[in-house]
Amino acid sequence: MPETLTADVVHALAPDELEEADLQPELAELAAGRHVLVCRKGGKPSWLERILAFFRRTPIEAVTVVADEGVAEGEEFTAQVVETNLTGVYEAVGVTDRDP
């Protein structure tokens, strides 16, 4: 069942860059011909949220999203995703909103 994920793209790999990247074999197979987005879950935090996270010792949760469409580094997006068998890896079934 799809869930809604809002994330900030930290690093993006286009399909032609996948061979050069050192991906796990399972992730490389899932991502064949698609974009791989390494993201900060929850979107871009404000300075206050960053300071509170530091003092509360709550780490930023990183997730990987495999998508048909690319999203540029630094952009925030919201998408419908499904969790894969790989921990922390999601497959996008549709990007619903982008922050330019």
PDB file of C-alpha atoms in Angstrom, residues 8-94:
ATOM      1  CA  ASP A   8      14.619  16.823   0.441  1.00  0.00           C
ATOM      2  CA  VAL A   9      16.994  15.470  -2.238  1.00  0.00           C
ATOM      3  CA  VAL A  10      20.570  15.405  -0.962  1.00  0.00           C
ATOM      4  CA  HIS A  11      22.084  13.457  -3.863  1.00  0.00           C
ATOM      5  CA  ALA A  12      20.612  12.387  -7.201  1.00  0.00           C
ATOM      6  CA  LEU A  13      21.844   9.786  -9.677  1.00  0.00           C
ATOM      7  CA  ALA A  14      20.532   9.743 -13.240  1.00  0.00           C
ATOM      8  CA  PRO A  15      20.197   6.390 -15.038  1.00  0.00           C
ATOM      9  CA  ASP A  16      23.436   6.971 -16.992  1.00  0.00           C
ATOM     10  CA  GLU A  17      25.390   7.528 -13.730  1.00  0.00           C
ATOM     11  CA  LEU A  18      24.353   4.259 -12.047  1.00  0.00           C
ATOM     12  CA  GLU A  19      27.209   2.163 -13.469  1.00  0.00           C
ATOM     13  CA  GLU A  20      29.800   4.504 -11.937  1.00  0.00           C
ATOM     14  CA  ALA A  21      28.113   4.450  -8.514  1.00  0.00           C
ATOM     15  CA  ASP A  22      28.948   1.757  -5.988  1.00  0.00           C
ATOM     16  CA  LEU A  23      25.395   0.480  -5.439  1.00  0.00           C
ATOM     17  CA  GLN A  24      24.394  -2.719  -3.687  1.00  0.00           C
ATOM     18  CA  PRO A  25      23.548  -5.352  -6.317  1.00  0.00           C
ATOM     19  CA  GLU A  26      19.890  -5.477  -5.208  1.00  0.00           C
ATOM     20  CA  LEU A  27      19.566  -1.687  -5.455  1.00  0.00           C
ATOM     21  CA  ALA A  28      21.333  -1.628  -8.830  1.00  0.00           C
ATOM     22  CA  GLU A  29      18.869  -4.228 -10.140  1.00  0.00           C
ATOM     23  CA  LEU A  30      15.850  -2.286  -8.816  1.00  0.00           C
ATOM     24  CA  ALA A  31      17.165   1.009 -10.195  1.00  0.00           C
ATOM     25  CA  ALA A  32      18.094  -0.194 -13.690  1.00  0.00           C
ATOM     26  CA  GLY A  33      17.178   2.614 -16.096  1.00  0.00           C
ATOM     27  CA  ARG A  34      15.682   4.785 -13.335  1.00  0.00           C
ATOM     28  CA  HIS A  35      16.743   7.650 -11.063  1.00  0.00           C
ATOM     29  CA  VAL A  36      18.133   7.060  -7.558  1.00  0.00           C
ATOM     30  CA  LEU A  37      17.453   9.846  -5.060  1.00  0.00           C
ATOM     31  CA  VAL A  38      19.179   9.929  -1.677  1.00  0.00           C
ATOM     32  CA  CYS A  39      16.925  12.045   0.503  1.00  0.00           C
ATOM     33  CA  ARG A  40      16.367  13.560   3.924  1.00  0.00           C
ATOM     34  CA  LYS A  41      12.985  12.263   5.088  1.00  0.00           C
ATOM     35  CA  GLY A  42      10.544  14.949   6.187  1.00  0.00           C
ATOM     36  CA  GLY A  43      11.838  17.655   3.892  1.00  0.00           C
ATOM     37  CA  LYS A  44      14.255  20.484   4.521  1.00  0.00           C
ATOM     38  CA  PRO A  45      14.424  21.315   8.248  1.00  0.00           C
ATOM     39  CA  SER A  46      14.543  24.899   9.461  1.00  0.00           C
ATOM     40  CA  TRP A  47      17.470  26.128  11.564  1.00  0.00           C
ATOM     41  CA  LEU A  48      15.361  25.773  14.688  1.00  0.00           C
ATOM     42  CA  GLU A  49      14.470  22.177  13.805  1.00  0.00           C
ATOM     43  CA  ARG A  50      18.158  21.414  13.197  1.00  0.00           C
ATOM     44  CA  ILE A  51      19.178  22.853  16.567  1.00  0.00           C
ATOM     45  CA  LEU A  52      16.410  20.963  18.380  1.00  0.00           C
ATOM     46  CA  ALA A  53      17.378  17.730  16.610  1.00  0.00           C
ATOM     47  CA  PHE A  54      20.987  18.240  17.712  1.00  0.00           C
ATOM     48  CA  PHE A  55      20.094  18.741  21.367  1.00  0.00           C
ATOM     49  CA  ARG A  56      17.500  15.977  21.384  1.00  0.00           C
ATOM     50  CA  ARG A  57      19.985  13.675  19.637  1.00  0.00           C
ATOM     51  CA  THR A  58      17.440  12.727  17.006  1.00  0.00           C
ATOM     52  CA  PRO A  59      19.274  11.968  13.773  1.00  0.00           C
ATOM     53  CA  ILE A  60      18.154  13.012  10.338  1.00  0.00           C
ATOM     54  CA  GLU A  61      16.562  10.003   8.678  1.00  0.00           C
ATOM     55  CA  ALA A  62      18.000   9.286   5.257  1.00  0.00           C
ATOM     56  CA  VAL A  63      16.035   7.294   2.687  1.00  0.00           C
ATOM     57  CA  THR A  64      16.662   6.229  -0.885  1.00  0.00           C
ATOM     58  CA  VAL A  65      13.927   6.619  -3.480  1.00  0.00           C
ATOM     59  CA  VAL A  66      13.990   4.920  -6.885  1.00  0.00           C
ATOM     60  CA  ALA A  67      11.886   6.932  -9.331  1.00  0.00           C
ATOM     61  CA  ASP A  68      11.080   7.152 -13.026  1.00  0.00           C
ATOM     62  CA  GLU A  69      11.424  10.957 -12.924  1.00  0.00           C
ATOM     63  CA  GLY A  70      14.488  12.817 -11.712  1.00  0.00           C
ATOM     64  CA  VAL A  71      14.441  15.487  -9.032  1.00  0.00           C
ATOM     65  CA  ALA A  72      17.340  17.928  -8.730  1.00  0.00           C
ATOM     66  CA  GLU A  73      19.571  18.042  -5.663  1.00  0.00           C
ATOM     67  CA  GLY A  74      18.307  20.536  -3.120  1.00  0.00           C
ATOM     68  CA  GLU A  75      14.676  20.241  -4.228  1.00  0.00           C
ATOM     69  CA  GLU A  76      11.935  19.078  -1.915  1.00  0.00           C
ATOM     70  CA  PHE A  77       9.249  16.747  -3.242  1.00  0.00           C
ATOM     71  CA  THR A  78       6.233  14.772  -2.083  1.00  0.00           C
ATOM     72  CA  ALA A  79       5.534  11.383  -3.625  1.00  0.00           C
ATOM     73  CA  GLN A  80       3.485   8.261  -3.214  1.00  0.00           C
ATOM     74  CA  VAL A  81       5.975   5.480  -2.429  1.00  0.00           C
ATOM     75  CA  VAL A  82       6.000   1.807  -1.554  1.00  0.00           C
ATOM     76  CA  GLU A  83       8.624   0.236   0.663  1.00  0.00           C
ATOM     77  CA  THR A  84      10.896  -2.347  -0.962  1.00  0.00           C
ATOM     78  CA  ASN A  85      12.610  -5.370   0.556  1.00  0.00           C
ATOM     79  CA  LEU A  86      15.726  -3.225   1.063  1.00  0.00           C
ATOM     80  CA  THR A  87      15.882  -1.314   4.332  1.00  0.00           C
ATOM     81  CA  GLY A  88      15.375   2.441   3.835  1.00  0.00           C
ATOM     82  CA  VAL A  89      14.683   2.082   0.102  1.00  0.00           C
ATOM     83  CA  TYR A  90      11.370   3.137  -1.420  1.00  0.00           C
ATOM     84  CA  GLU A  91       9.992   2.934  -4.937  1.00  0.00           C
ATOM     85  CA  ALA A  92       8.068   5.989  -6.148  1.00  0.00           C
ATOM     86  CA  VAL A  93       4.740   5.256  -7.762  1.00  0.00           C
ATOM     87  CA  GLY A  94       4.082   8.942  -8.479  1.00  0.00           C
TER      88      GLY A  94
END
